[in-house]
Amino acid sequence: METTTSGKSGKKEEAVKSGSAFENSLKSSDTEEQIDIWFYRPIGYQIALFCAKVGIRPNPVTIVSIFFGVAAGILFYYQELWINVIGMLLLVFANSLDSADGQLARMTNDKSRLGRILDGAAGDFWFIAIHIAICLRSQNEGWSAWIWVPGVLAGASHVVQSAMADYYRNVHLFFIKGTSGSELDSSRDLQQEYDRLSWSSDFGMKFIARTYLNYTKLQESFSPQLQKLLALVRDKYRNGLPNELVVDFRAHNKPLMKYTNIVQFNTRVLFLFLWLFLDQSWIYFFFDMFVLNPILIYMIVNQEKVSRYFYKKILNGKTNGYQTV
C-alpha cells in the first residue's frame, strides 16, 4: 500500500512540475489567447521540449516556420480544396513552430535581438505569400489586375495591425513583469546600436537593424501618448516600478489585450479558411481592411486614453502609492 501511495504521489508531483514548466514557457496569461493556450501552446511546448533535448536553438525553429508558412501561402493559389486544406494544415503547423520558438527561448533562456526580429518577420513572410497567392488566384478566376490594390492595402493593414498588437502586448508585459519579462524596445536605443554598426563590415546585421529600427519607429508613431508615459516611467522609476502602479496599470490595460489577439493570427486565419472553403478567398482582403482596421483604431484610441490617464496621474502626483523604489 505504501508503494502504491508513493507512486501516485510521485506522479502527482511530476504532473505539477510539468504543468508549472508549461506555464513558465508562456509569456503571461494576460496576453495569451484562449485558442493558443488550448491548442498552439501545448503543441509548441512539446516541440520546444524536443528541440531542447536535441540541442536545436530557437532561431532555426523560426526559420523553418517561415518555409512552412510560405509553402502554405503558395498552396492557397490553387482552386482545388484538397490542396487548400493541405495549405491550412501547413499554416497551422507553421504557427505551432512560431509558438515553439518563443517557448524554447524562455525555457532555455536563449533570447536574442535577432530572434526577436526573426519572430516578428516570420508572420509577414507567411502573409506576403498568402496575399500574392490570393491575388494570382483571383486573376485566374476572372478578376482584373485591380485585385492587387486591395491585396496590397490589406497587406499594409496587416503589417500595422500585427506591429501594434505586438507592441501593446510588450508594453503590458513591461508594466507587469519589467524588462526581464518583456521584449519592449525603444527607437532611441536601437538607433544607437544601428549607428555603431558599419555597412562595410556588418552589412547583414546593419540591414536587419535598419529594418527593425523602422519597425519600432512605426509602432511609436502610432502611440504618442504611450511614448510620453514610457519616457516618464523610465525617468521616474529607474530602479523598478512600484507594485501599486503595476496593479493599477494591469487593471486598466488588461481588458484591451483581447483586441491585440483579435487583430493577430487566429481570428484572421479562421476567416481566411472559411472563405477558402467557400472558394471566395478575395473576401479576406476586405475583411482585413473593413473589419480588422476599425478594431485596430479602437485599440489604439483606447490604449492612448489609458496612457494619457497614467501620464497625468504620475506627473501630477495624484496618488499616495506610486512612490519611487
XYZ file of C-alpha atoms in Angstrom:
325
model
C 0.000 0.000 0.000
C 2.815 2.364 0.845
C 4.464 1.723 -2.524
C 1.229 2.491 -4.373
C 0.680 5.701 -2.435
C 4.255 6.784 -3.041
C 3.885 6.047 -6.754
C 0.699 8.106 -7.004
C 2.315 10.939 -5.061
C 5.338 10.887 -7.346
C 3.147 11.006 -10.450
C 1.159 13.884 -8.985
C 4.332 15.841 -8.190
C 5.638 15.162 -11.709
C 2.379 16.425 -13.217
C 2.529 19.591 -11.096
C 6.118 20.223 -12.182
C 5.191 19.586 -15.807
C 2.260 21.998 -15.567
C 4.474 24.609 -13.953
C 7.118 24.193 -16.676
C 4.454 24.639 -19.350
C 3.108 27.771 -17.649
C 6.630 29.183 -17.374
C 7.035 28.761 -21.127
C 4.164 31.230 -21.679
C 4.571 34.993 -21.729
C 1.620 35.828 -19.473
C -1.974 34.717 -19.064
C -2.937 38.380 -19.584
C -1.692 38.362 -23.172
C -2.367 34.760 -24.215
C -5.372 33.989 -26.399
C -7.543 31.062 -25.371
C -7.044 29.211 -28.662
C -3.292 29.493 -28.136
C -3.471 28.153 -24.583
C -5.719 25.242 -25.606
C -4.078 24.362 -28.911
C -0.923 26.099 -30.159
C 0.969 26.453 -26.864
C 0.677 22.750 -25.871
C 1.878 21.704 -29.332
C 4.609 24.333 -29.247
C 5.667 23.164 -25.797
C 6.162 19.587 -26.994
C 8.168 20.830 -29.995
C 10.226 23.044 -27.675
C 10.925 20.106 -25.342
C 12.152 18.036 -28.282
C 14.324 20.882 -29.590
C 15.825 21.476 -26.154
C 16.585 17.764 -25.837
C 18.436 17.535 -29.168
C 20.086 20.953 -28.887
C 18.169 22.922 -31.522
C 18.137 26.658 -30.796
C 15.101 28.971 -31.228
C 16.220 30.832 -34.372
C 16.390 27.726 -36.619
C 12.861 26.842 -35.454
C 11.681 30.302 -36.537
C 13.377 29.957 -39.927
C 11.749 26.567 -40.520
C 8.361 28.113 -39.641
C 8.900 30.681 -42.404
C 9.312 27.925 -45.007
C 6.152 26.126 -43.854
C 4.128 29.360 -43.771
C 5.269 30.428 -47.242
C 4.535 26.935 -48.597
C 1.028 27.237 -47.124
C 0.510 30.539 -48.916
C 1.605 29.050 -52.239
C -0.943 26.230 -51.884
C -3.759 28.788 -51.487
C -3.159 29.771 -55.118
C -4.861 26.587 -56.326
C -8.645 26.301 -56.504
C -8.696 22.610 -55.563
C -9.995 22.473 -51.989
C -7.903 19.472 -51.012
C -4.737 21.414 -51.896
C -6.012 24.365 -49.857
C -6.624 22.060 -46.888
C -3.007 20.910 -47.041
C -2.048 24.590 -47.030
C -4.227 25.179 -43.984
C -2.511 22.338 -42.126
C 0.905 23.704 -43.081
C -0.066 27.174 -41.827
C -1.290 25.711 -38.535
C 1.998 23.846 -38.170
C 3.965 26.994 -39.036
C 2.174 28.857 -36.256
C 2.876 25.962 -33.871
C 6.572 26.334 -34.699
C 6.265 30.088 -34.206
C 4.846 29.364 -30.761
C 7.581 26.815 -30.062
C 10.477 29.172 -30.787
C 9.393 31.634 -28.102
C 8.648 28.880 -25.603
C 12.037 27.301 -26.319
C 13.766 30.657 -25.835
C 12.097 31.129 -22.452
C 12.728 27.521 -21.366
C 16.432 27.656 -22.234
C 16.921 31.395 -21.591
C 18.238 31.633 -25.159
C 16.845 35.030 -26.117
C 18.411 37.371 -28.650
C 17.632 40.530 -30.581
C 17.974 38.580 -33.842
C 15.458 36.048 -32.565
C 13.029 38.832 -31.735
C 13.401 40.266 -35.252
C 13.041 36.889 -36.960
C 9.971 36.060 -34.906
C 8.286 39.298 -35.933
C 9.234 38.854 -39.583
C 8.029 35.245 -39.838
C 4.338 36.123 -39.960
C 4.994 38.859 -42.518
C 6.634 36.336 -44.854
C 3.652 33.967 -44.466
C 1.096 36.614 -45.313
C 3.078 38.124 -48.174
C 2.917 34.682 -49.790
C -0.800 34.379 -48.926
C -1.674 37.791 -50.390
C 0.282 37.151 -53.602
C -1.355 33.726 -53.981
C -4.878 35.112 -53.492
C -4.266 37.928 -56.000
C -2.988 35.484 -58.646
C -5.807 33.063 -57.870
C -8.384 35.830 -58.199
C -6.990 36.833 -61.589
C -7.320 33.224 -62.724
C -10.949 33.379 -61.608
C -11.649 36.426 -63.796
C -10.662 39.392 -61.637
C -8.704 42.171 -63.306
C -5.285 43.340 -62.156
C -7.110 45.798 -59.883
C -7.360 42.991 -57.327
C -3.751 43.844 -56.414
C -4.938 47.190 -54.992
C -6.982 45.682 -52.125
C -4.321 42.965 -51.870
C -1.564 45.497 -51.210
C -3.744 47.714 -48.979
C -4.795 44.704 -46.917
C -1.137 43.696 -46.674
C -0.174 47.149 -45.379
C -3.077 46.961 -42.912
C -1.859 43.583 -41.716
C 1.655 44.940 -41.062
C 0.319 47.792 -38.907
C -2.180 45.573 -37.099
C 0.451 42.988 -36.199
C 3.039 45.608 -35.263
C 0.722 47.466 -32.886
C -0.725 44.314 -31.338
C 2.797 43.038 -30.665
C 3.837 46.424 -29.259
C 0.889 46.731 -26.886
C 1.465 43.208 -25.615
C 5.073 44.008 -24.812
C 4.097 47.275 -23.136
C 1.683 45.349 -20.937
C 4.377 42.793 -20.098
C 6.823 45.620 -19.344
C 4.475 47.059 -16.743
C 3.573 43.764 -15.070
C 6.896 41.896 -15.417
C 9.562 44.509 -16.064
C 12.313 44.336 -18.661
C 13.045 40.663 -17.960
C 9.548 39.586 -18.999
C 9.138 41.943 -21.937
C 10.727 42.452 -25.359
C 9.929 46.167 -25.402
C 12.460 48.181 -27.380
C 12.851 51.910 -27.973
C 13.953 53.536 -31.220
C 16.445 55.670 -29.283
C 18.355 52.609 -28.046
C 18.049 50.863 -31.402
C 19.356 53.964 -33.203
C 22.490 53.907 -31.053
C 23.046 50.222 -31.808
C 22.456 50.844 -35.511
C 24.954 53.740 -35.582
C 27.673 51.533 -34.067
C 27.430 49.068 -36.966
C 29.310 49.543 -40.226
C 27.936 48.897 -43.705
C 31.328 47.631 -44.815
C 31.984 45.118 -42.045
C 28.472 44.467 -40.629
C 26.299 44.735 -43.747
C 23.877 41.919 -42.844
C 23.337 42.955 -39.241
C 23.135 46.643 -40.161
C 20.437 45.913 -42.752
C 18.476 43.888 -40.188
C 18.996 46.602 -37.570
C 17.719 49.249 -40.004
C 14.620 47.200 -40.753
C 13.884 46.637 -37.073
C 14.535 50.299 -36.269
C 11.960 51.329 -38.884
C 9.527 48.749 -37.476
C 9.914 50.170 -33.945
C 9.546 53.747 -35.185
C 6.295 52.708 -36.886
C 4.996 51.368 -33.570
C 5.991 54.508 -31.717
C 4.475 56.821 -34.341
C 1.022 55.348 -33.712
C 1.288 55.750 -29.915
C 2.395 59.312 -28.977
C 0.679 59.333 -25.560
C 2.175 55.965 -24.718
C 5.642 57.282 -25.620
C 5.202 60.145 -23.158
C 4.135 57.704 -20.449
C 7.065 55.347 -21.079
C 9.559 58.233 -21.020
C 8.128 59.462 -17.716
C 8.083 55.991 -16.157
C 11.649 55.210 -17.219
C 12.867 58.508 -15.812
C 10.927 58.401 -12.550
C 11.204 54.701 -11.681
C 14.725 53.769 -12.742
C 15.078 51.075 -10.080
C 11.813 49.314 -10.845
C 8.088 50.027 -10.956
C 6.201 50.337 -7.652
C 3.762 47.497 -7.054
C 0.806 49.869 -6.787
C 1.453 51.162 -10.291
C 1.800 47.610 -11.636
C -1.534 46.561 -10.117
C -3.335 49.729 -11.251
C -1.971 49.585 -14.803
C -2.826 45.923 -15.153
C -6.412 46.549 -14.065
C -6.863 49.330 -16.625
C -4.930 47.772 -19.502
C -5.765 44.065 -19.338
C -9.248 44.494 -20.946
C -7.526 45.906 -24.050
C -5.417 42.797 -24.560
C -8.311 40.931 -26.202
C -8.166 43.375 -29.120
C -4.476 42.624 -29.687
C -5.495 38.978 -30.052
C -8.335 39.696 -32.477
C -6.138 41.546 -34.996
C -3.356 38.952 -34.908
C -3.225 35.381 -36.203
C -6.160 33.295 -35.016
C -9.154 35.428 -35.982
C -7.872 36.331 -39.441
C -6.866 32.747 -40.204
C -10.210 31.280 -39.148
C -11.976 33.617 -41.569
C -9.366 33.007 -44.266
C -10.009 29.270 -44.006
C -13.771 29.871 -44.161
C -13.515 31.815 -47.421
C -11.160 29.261 -48.906
C -13.769 26.579 -48.177
C -16.372 28.792 -49.872
C -13.974 29.461 -52.792
C -14.258 33.212 -52.156
C -10.725 33.942 -50.948
C -10.813 37.567 -52.182
C -13.154 38.455 -49.311
C -10.178 38.114 -46.960
C -8.713 41.412 -48.231
C -11.889 43.325 -47.433
C -12.245 41.639 -44.055
C -8.716 42.792 -43.224
C -9.408 46.381 -44.244
C -13.011 46.937 -43.148
C -13.312 44.696 -40.078
C -9.862 44.403 -38.552
C -8.793 48.011 -39.215
C -11.699 49.502 -37.197
C -10.734 47.171 -34.342
C -7.149 48.388 -34.688
C -8.295 52.020 -34.488
C -10.444 51.283 -31.443
C -7.480 49.534 -29.795
C -5.108 52.449 -30.458
C -7.578 55.108 -29.282
C -8.287 53.321 -26.023
C -4.642 52.470 -25.409
C -3.838 56.161 -25.799
C -6.577 57.007 -23.277
C -5.044 54.631 -20.740
C -1.586 56.093 -21.369
C -2.861 59.661 -21.001
C -4.598 58.743 -17.729
C -1.464 57.275 -16.146
C 0.798 60.009 -17.506
C -1.298 62.712 -15.838
C -1.703 60.712 -12.661
C 2.048 60.134 -12.246
C 3.065 63.620 -13.413
C 0.636 65.434 -11.113
C 1.384 63.166 -8.169
C -2.307 62.389 -7.634
C -1.555 59.207 -5.779
C -0.113 58.124 -2.486
C 1.034 54.776 -3.804
C 3.374 55.408 -6.728
C 6.486 56.053 -4.710
C 9.928 55.772 -6.229
C 11.538 52.442 -5.410
